[in-house]
mmCIF file of C-alpha atoms in Angstrom:
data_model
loop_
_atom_site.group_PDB
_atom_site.id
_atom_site.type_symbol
_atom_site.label_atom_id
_atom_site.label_comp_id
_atom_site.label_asym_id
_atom_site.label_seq_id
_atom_site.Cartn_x
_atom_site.Cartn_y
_atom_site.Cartn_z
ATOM 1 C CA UNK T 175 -81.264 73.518 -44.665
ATOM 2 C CA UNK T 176 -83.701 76.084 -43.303
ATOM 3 C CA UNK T 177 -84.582 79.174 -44.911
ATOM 4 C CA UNK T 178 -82.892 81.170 -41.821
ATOM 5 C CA UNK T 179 -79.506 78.900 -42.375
ATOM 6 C CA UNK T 180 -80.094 79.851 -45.636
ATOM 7 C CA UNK T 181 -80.134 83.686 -45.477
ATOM 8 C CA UNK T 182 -77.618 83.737 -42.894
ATOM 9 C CA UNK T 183 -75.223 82.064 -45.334
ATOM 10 C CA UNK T 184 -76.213 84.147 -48.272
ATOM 11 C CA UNK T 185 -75.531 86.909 -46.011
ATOM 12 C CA UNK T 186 -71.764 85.902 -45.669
ATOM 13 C CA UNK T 187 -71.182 86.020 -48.935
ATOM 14 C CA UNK T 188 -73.237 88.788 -50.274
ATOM 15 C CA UNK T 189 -71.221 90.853 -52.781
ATOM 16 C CA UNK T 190 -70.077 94.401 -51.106
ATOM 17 C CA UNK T 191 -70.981 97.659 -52.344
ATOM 18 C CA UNK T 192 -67.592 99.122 -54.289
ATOM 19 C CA UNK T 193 -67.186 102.020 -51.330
ATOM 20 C CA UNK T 194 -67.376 99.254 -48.621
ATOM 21 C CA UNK T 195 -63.803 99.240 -48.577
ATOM 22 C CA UNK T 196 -63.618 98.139 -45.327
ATOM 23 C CA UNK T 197 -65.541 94.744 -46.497
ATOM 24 C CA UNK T 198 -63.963 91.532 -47.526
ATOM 25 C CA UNK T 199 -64.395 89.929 -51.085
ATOM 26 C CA UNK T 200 -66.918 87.754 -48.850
ATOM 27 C CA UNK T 201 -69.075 90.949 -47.456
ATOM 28 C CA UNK T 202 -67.293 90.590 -43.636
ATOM 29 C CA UNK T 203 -66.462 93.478 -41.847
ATOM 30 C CA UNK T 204 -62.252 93.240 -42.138
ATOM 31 C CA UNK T 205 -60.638 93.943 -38.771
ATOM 32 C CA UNK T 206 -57.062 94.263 -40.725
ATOM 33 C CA UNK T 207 -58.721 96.360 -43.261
ATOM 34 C CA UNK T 208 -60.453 98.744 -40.797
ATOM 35 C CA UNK T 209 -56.912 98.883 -39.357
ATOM 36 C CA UNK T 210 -55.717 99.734 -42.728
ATOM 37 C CA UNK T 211 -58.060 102.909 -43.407
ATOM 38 C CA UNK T 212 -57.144 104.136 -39.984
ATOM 39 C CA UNK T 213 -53.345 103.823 -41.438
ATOM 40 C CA UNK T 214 -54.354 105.698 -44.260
ATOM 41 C CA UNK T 215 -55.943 108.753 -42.002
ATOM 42 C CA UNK T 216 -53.061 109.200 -40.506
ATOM 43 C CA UNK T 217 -51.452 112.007 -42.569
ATOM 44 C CA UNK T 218 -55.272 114.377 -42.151
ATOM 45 C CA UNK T 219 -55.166 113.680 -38.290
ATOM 46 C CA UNK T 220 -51.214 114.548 -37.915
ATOM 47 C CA UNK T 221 -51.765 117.838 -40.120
ATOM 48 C CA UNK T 222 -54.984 118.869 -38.223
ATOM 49 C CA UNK T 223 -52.646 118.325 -34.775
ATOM 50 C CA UNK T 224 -49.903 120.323 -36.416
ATOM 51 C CA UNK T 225 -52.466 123.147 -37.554
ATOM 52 C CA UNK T 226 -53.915 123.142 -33.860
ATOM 53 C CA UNK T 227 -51.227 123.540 -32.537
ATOM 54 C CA UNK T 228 -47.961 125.518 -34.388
ATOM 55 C CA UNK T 229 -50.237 126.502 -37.567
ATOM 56 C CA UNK T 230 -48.385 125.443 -41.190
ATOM 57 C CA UNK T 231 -46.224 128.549 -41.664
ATOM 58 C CA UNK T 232 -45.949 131.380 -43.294
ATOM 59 C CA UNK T 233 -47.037 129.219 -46.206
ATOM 60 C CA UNK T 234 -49.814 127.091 -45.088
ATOM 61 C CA UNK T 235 -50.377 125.469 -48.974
ATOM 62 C CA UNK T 236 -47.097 124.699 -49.765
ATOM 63 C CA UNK T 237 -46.554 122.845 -46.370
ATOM 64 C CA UNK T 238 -49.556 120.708 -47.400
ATOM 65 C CA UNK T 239 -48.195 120.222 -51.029
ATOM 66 C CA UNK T 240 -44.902 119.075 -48.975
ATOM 67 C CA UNK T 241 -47.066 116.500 -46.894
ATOM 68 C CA UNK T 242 -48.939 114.908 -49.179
ATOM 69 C CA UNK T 243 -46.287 114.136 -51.695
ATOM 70 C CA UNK T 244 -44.707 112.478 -48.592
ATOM 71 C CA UNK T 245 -46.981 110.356 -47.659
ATOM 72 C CA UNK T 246 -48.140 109.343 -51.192
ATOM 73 C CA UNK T 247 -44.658 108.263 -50.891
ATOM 74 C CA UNK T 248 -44.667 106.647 -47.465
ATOM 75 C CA UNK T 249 -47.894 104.370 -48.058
ATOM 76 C CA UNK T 250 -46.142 103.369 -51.675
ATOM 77 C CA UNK T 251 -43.515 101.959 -50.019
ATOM 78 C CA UNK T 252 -46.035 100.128 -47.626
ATOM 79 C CA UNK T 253 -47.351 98.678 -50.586
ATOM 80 C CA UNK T 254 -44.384 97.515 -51.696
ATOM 81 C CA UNK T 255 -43.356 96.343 -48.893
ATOM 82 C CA UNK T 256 -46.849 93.972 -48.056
ATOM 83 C CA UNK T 257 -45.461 90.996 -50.134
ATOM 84 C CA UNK T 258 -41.963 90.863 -47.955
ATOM 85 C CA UNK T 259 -44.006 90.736 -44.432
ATOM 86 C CA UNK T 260 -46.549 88.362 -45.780
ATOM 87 C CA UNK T 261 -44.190 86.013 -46.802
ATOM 88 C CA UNK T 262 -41.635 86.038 -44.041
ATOM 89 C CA UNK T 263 -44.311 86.816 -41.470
ATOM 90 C CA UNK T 264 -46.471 84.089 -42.873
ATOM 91 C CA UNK T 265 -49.586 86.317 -42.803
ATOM 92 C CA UNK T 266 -51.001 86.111 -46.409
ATOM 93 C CA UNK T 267 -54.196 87.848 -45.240
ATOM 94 C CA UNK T 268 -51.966 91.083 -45.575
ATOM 95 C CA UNK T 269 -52.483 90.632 -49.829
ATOM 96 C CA UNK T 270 -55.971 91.593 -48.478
ATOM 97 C CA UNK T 271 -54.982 95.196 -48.217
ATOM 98 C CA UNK T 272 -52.441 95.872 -50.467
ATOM 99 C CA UNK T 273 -54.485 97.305 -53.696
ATOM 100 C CA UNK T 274 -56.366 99.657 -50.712
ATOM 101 C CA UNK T 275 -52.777 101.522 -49.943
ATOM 102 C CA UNK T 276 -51.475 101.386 -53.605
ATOM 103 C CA UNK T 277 -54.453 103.509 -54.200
ATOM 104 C CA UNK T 278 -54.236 105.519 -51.097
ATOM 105 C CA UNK T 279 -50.722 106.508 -52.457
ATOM 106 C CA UNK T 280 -52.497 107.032 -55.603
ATOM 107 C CA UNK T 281 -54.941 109.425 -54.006
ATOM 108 C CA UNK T 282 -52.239 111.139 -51.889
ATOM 109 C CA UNK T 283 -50.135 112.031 -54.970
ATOM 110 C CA UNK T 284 -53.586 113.202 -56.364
ATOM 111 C CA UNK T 285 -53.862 115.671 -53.932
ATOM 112 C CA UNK T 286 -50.428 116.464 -54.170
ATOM 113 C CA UNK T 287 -50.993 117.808 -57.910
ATOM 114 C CA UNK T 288 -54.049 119.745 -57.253
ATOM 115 C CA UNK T 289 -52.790 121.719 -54.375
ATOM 116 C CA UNK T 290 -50.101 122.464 -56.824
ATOM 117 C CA UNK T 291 -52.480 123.639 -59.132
ATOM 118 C CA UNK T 292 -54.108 125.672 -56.930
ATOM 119 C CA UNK T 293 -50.347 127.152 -56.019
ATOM 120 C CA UNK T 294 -50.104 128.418 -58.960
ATOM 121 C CA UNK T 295 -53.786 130.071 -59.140
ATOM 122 C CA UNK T 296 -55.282 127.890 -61.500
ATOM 123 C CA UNK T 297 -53.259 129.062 -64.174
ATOM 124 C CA UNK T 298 -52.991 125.507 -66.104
ATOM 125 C CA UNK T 299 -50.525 126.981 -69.134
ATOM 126 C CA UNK T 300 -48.088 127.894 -66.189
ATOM 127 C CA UNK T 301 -48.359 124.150 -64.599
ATOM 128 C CA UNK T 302 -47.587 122.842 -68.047
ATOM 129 C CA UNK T 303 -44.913 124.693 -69.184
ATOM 130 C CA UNK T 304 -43.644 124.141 -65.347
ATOM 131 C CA UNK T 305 -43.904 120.383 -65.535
ATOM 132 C CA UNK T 306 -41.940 120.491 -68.902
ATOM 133 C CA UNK T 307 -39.244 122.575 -68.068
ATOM 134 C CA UNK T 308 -38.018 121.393 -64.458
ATOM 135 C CA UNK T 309 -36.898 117.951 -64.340
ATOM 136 C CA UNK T 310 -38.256 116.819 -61.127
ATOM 137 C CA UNK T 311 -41.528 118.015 -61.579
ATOM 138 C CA UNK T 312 -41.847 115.976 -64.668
ATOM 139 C CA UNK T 313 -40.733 113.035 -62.648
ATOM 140 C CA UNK T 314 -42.687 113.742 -60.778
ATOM 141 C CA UNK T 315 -45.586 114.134 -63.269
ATOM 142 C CA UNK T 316 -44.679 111.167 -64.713
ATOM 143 C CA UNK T 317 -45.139 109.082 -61.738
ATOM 144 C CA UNK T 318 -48.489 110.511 -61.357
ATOM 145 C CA UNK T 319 -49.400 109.025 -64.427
ATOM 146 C CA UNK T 320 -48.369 105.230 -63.480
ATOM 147 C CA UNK T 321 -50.059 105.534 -60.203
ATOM 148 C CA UNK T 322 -53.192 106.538 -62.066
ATOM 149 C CA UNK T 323 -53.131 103.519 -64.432
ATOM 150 C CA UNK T 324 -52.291 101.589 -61.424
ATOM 151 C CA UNK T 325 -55.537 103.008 -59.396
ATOM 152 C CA UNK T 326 -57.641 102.555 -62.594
ATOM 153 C CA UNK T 327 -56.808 98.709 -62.894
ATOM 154 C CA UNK T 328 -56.941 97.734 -59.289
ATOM 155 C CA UNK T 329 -60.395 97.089 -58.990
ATOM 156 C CA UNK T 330 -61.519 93.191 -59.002
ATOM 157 C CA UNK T 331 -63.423 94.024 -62.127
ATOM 158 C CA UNK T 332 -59.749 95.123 -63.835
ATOM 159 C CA UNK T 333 -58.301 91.960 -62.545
ATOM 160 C CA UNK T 334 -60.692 89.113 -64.549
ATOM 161 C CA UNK T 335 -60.738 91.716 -67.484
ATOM 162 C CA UNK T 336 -57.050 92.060 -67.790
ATOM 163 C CA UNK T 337 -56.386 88.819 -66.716
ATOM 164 C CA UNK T 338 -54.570 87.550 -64.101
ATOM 165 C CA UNK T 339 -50.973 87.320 -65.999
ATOM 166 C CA UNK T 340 -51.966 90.001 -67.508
ATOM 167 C CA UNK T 341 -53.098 92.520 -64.485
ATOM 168 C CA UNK T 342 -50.045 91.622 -62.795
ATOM 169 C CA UNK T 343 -47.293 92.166 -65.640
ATOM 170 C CA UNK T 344 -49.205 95.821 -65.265
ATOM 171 C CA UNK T 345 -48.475 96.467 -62.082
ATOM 172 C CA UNK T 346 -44.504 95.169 -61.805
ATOM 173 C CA UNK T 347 -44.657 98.904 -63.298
ATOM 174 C CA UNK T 348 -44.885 100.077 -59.677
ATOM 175 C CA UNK T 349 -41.258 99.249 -59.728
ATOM 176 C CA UNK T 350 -39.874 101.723 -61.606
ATOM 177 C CA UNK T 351 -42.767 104.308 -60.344
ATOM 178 C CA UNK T 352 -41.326 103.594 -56.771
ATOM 179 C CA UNK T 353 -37.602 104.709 -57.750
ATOM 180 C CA UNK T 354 -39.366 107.570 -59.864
ATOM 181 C CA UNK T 355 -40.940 109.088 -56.490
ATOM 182 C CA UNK T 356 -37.533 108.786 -54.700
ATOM 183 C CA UNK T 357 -35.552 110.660 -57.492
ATOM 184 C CA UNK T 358 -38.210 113.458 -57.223
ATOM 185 C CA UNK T 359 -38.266 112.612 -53.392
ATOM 186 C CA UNK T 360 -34.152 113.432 -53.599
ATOM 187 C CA UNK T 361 -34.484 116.674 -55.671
ATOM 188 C CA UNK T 362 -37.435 118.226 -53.668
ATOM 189 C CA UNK T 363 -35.255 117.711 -50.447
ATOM 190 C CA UNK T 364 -32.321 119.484 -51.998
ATOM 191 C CA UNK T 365 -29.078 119.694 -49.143
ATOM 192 C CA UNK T 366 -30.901 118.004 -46.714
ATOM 193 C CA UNK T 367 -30.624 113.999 -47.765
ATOM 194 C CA UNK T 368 -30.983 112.333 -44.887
ATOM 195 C CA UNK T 369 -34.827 111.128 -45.098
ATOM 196 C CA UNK T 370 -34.429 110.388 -48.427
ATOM 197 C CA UNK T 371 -31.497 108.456 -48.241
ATOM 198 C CA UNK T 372 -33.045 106.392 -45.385
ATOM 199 C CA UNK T 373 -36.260 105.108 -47.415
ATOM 200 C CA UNK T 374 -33.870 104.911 -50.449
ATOM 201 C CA UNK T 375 -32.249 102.261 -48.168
ATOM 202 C CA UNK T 376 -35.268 100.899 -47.448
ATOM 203 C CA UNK T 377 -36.726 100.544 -50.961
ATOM 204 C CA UNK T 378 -33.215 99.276 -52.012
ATOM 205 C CA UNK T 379 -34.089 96.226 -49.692
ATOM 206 C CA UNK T 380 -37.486 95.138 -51.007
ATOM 207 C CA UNK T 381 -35.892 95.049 -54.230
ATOM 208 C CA UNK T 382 -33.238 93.174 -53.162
ATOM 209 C CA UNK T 383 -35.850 91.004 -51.694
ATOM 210 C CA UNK T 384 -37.844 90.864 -54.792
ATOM 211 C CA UNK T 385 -34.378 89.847 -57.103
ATOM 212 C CA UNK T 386 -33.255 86.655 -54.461
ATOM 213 C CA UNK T 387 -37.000 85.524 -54.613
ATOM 214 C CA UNK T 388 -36.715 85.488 -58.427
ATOM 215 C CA UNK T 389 -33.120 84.107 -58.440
ATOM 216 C CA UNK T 390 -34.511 81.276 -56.002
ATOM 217 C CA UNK T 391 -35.464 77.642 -57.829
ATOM 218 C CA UNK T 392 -37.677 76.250 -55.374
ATOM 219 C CA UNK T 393 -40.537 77.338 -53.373
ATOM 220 C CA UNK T 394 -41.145 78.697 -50.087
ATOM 221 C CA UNK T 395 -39.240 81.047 -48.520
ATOM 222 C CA UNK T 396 -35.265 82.166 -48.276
ATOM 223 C CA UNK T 397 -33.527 81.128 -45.668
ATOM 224 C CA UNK T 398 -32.352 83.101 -42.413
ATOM 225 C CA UNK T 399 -28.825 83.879 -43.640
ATOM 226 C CA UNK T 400 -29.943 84.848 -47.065
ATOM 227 C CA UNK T 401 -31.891 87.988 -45.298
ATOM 228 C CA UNK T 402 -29.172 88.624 -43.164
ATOM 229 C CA UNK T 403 -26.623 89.028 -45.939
ATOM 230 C CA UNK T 404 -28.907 90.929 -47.208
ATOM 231 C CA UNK T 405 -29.152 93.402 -44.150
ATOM 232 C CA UNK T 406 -25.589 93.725 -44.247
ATOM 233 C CA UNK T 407 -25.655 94.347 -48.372
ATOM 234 C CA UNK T 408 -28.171 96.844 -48.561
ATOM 235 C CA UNK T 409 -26.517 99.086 -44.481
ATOM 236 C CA UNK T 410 -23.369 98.939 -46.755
ATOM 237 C CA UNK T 411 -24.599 100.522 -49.908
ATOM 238 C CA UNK T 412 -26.924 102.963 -48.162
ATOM 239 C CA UNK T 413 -23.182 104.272 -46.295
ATOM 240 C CA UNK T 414 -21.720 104.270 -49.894
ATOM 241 C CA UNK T 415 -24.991 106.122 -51.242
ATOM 242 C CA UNK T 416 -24.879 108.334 -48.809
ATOM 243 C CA UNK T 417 -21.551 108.983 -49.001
ATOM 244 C CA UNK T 418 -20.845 109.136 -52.552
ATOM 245 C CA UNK T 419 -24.340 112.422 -52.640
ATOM 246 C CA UNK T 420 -22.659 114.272 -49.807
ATOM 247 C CA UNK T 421 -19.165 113.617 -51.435
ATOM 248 C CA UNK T 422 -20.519 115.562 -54.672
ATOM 249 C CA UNK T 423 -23.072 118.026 -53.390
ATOM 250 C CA UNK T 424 -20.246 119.613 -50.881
ATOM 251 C CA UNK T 425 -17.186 118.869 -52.778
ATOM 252 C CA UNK T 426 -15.487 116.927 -50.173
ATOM 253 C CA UNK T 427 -14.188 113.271 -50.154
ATOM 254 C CA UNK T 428 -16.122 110.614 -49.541
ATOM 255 C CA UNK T 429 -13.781 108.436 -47.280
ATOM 256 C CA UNK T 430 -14.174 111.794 -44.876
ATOM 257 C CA UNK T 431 -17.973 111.077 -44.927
ATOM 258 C CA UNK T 432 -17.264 107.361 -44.668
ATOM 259 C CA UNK T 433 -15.160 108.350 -41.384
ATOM 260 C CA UNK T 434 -18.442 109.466 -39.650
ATOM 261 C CA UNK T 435 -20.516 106.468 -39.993
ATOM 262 C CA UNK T 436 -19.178 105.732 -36.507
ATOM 263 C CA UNK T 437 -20.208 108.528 -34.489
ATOM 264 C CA UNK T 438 -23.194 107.818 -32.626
ATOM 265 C CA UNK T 439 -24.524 110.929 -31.636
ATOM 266 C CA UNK T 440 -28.255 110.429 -30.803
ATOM 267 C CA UNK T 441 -29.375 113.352 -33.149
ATOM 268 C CA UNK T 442 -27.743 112.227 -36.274
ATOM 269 C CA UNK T 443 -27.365 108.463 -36.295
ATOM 270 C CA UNK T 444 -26.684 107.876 -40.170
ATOM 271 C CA UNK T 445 -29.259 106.156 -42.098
ATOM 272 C CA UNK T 446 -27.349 103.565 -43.075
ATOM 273 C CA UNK T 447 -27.626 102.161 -39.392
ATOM 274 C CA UNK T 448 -31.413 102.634 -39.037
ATOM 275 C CA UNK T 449 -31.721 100.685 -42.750
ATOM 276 C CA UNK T 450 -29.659 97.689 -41.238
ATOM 277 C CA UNK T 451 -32.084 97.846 -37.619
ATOM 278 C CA UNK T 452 -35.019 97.611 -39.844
ATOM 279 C CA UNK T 453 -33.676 94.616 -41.761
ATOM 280 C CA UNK T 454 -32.505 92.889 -38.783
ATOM 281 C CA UNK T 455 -36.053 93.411 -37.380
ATOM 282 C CA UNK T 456 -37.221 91.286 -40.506
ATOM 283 C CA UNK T 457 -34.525 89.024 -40.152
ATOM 284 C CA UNK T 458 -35.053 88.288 -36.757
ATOM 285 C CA UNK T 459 -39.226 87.883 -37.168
ATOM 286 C CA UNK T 460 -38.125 85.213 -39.958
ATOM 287 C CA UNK T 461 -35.975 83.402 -37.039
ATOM 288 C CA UNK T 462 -38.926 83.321 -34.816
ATOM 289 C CA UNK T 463 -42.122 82.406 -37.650
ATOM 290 C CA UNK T 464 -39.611 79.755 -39.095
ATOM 291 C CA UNK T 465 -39.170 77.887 -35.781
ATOM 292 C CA UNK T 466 -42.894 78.519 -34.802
ATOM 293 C CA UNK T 467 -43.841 77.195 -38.336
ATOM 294 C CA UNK T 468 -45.477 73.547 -38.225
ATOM 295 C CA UNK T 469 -43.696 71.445 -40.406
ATOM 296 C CA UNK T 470 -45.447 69.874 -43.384
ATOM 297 C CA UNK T 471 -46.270 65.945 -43.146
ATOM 298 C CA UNK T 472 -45.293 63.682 -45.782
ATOM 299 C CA UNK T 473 -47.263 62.935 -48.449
ATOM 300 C CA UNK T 474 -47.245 59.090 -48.472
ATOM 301 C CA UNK T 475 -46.172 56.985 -51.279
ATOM 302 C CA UNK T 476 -48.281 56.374 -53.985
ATOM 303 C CA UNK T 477 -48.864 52.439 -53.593
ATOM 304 C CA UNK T 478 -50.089 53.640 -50.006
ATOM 305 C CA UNK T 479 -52.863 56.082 -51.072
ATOM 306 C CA UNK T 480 -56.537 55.499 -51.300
ATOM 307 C CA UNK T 481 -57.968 54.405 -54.519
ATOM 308 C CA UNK T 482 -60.225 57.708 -54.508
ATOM 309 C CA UNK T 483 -57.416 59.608 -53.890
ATOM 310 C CA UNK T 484 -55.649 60.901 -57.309
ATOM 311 C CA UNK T 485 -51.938 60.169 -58.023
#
């Protein structure tokens, strides 16, 4: 080999710099992780919009506090939600750029304490004693804390310290962090449940996802009607949710909330409905991978394989 073909392949697989974020393991420039950091600017290019054009309010701060704890709740869910597409989409470059939106959530929520802070003037007793007394802010506080362990340990450093067994034990936390951010999600929202319930819905199915993958005995991946049942499951219990919260926050029945579910008016189609369209959309890109999917040859017997070849 030359010393050109030499350099040139050296050059592939130079080790990136730890800000290259938009670098491979190998050095490459990532196309799908490009497209990823672009994902993540999204929330500073829709405020800027927003602020160009109808300002933030009479209360410019707290509207940002408002956004950033959504989105640091948004791209968690994306995070959560990379291993279901990979797998049924049978993309498993998308693993590629899950750790880089687990710690955008991380850096959203970040934000989302510090302009708190700075709310409240800087006056750190006040936070404190504020984070002690009212229950969703220490939720909320709480699941600050998880996503900062998580952000720590997600370098590839943290990985071949911890361990792989190890690192990933870690991170089932983001679990429980996940329905920690909704229940703070819920009580920050107050009367109006509709969003919530909706990615409630939503996070209800990748754990649904998550418990038939663990229940399954073989590999690979569940079947067609195994997601569909699952659409169905999850629409039904986001209704019930739904339902059950309106039932008790406005004193009234929930069959009379139940009664509604039908009433398609374009303004306020129920969330249940949009959580069922979304898993439908998965079930049906399942449909098409697993019939565009190139079935696996046979391995041959073992009397027929090549001495060089191991049993």
């Amino acid at each position: 080999m030359t010393d050109a073909a030499i350099q040139r392949v050296a050059a592939k697989v130079r080790p990136k710099a730890p800000w290259q974020v938009w670098r491979d393991s190998a050095g490459r420039t990532s196309p799908l992780r490009i497209a990823a950091l672009m994902f993540l600017c999204v929330p500073v290019a829709v405020a800027i919009y927003d602020f160009n054009t109808e300002g933030f309010g009479a209360r410019p701060l707290n509207n940002v506090i408002h956004r950033t704890g959504y989105w640091a709740l948004i791209f968690l869910m994306t995070s959560l939600a990379i291993t279901p597409l990979r797998r049924i989409a049978r993309f498993n470059l998308l693993v590629d750029v899950r750790r880089m939106i687990g710690v955008g959530a991380f850096i959203y929520a970040a934000t989302h304490i510090s302009l708190y802070v700075a709310d409240q003037m800087f006056d750190l007793w006040k936070v404190v004693s504020e984070i002690a007394l009212r229950l969703y802010l220490t939720i909320g506080f709480t699941a600050l804390l998880g996503l900062t362990a998580l952000a720590i340990t997600s370098t590839d450093g943290m990985v071949r310290r911890l361990g792989g067994a190890h690192w990933q034990r870690l991170h089932q936390v983001v679990y429980v962090l996940g329905l920690l951010v909704l229940i703070h999600f819920f009580q920050q929202t107050k009367a109006d449940v509709w969003l919530p319930t909706f990615i409630a819905g939503l996070f209800g199915w990748l754990m649904g996802y998550r418990f038939l993958i663990w229940r399954k005995t073989g590999r690979g991946e569940l079947p067609t009607w195994q997601l569909a049942a699952l659409a169905v499951g999850v629409a039904v219990l986001t209704f019930l949710a739904e339902a059950v919260g309106i039932g008790i926050a406005f004193k009234v029945s929930p069959l009379r909330v139940l009664e509604t579910a039908f009433d398609f008016d374009p303004y306020s189609i129920r969330p249940g409905w949009l959580v069922f369209a979304a898993a439908l959309v998965v079930v049906g890109l399942d449909f098409v991978r697993a019939r565009l999917a190139k079935p696996r040859r046979a391995a041959p017997p073992a009397t027929a394989r090549p001495r060089s070849e191991p049993a």
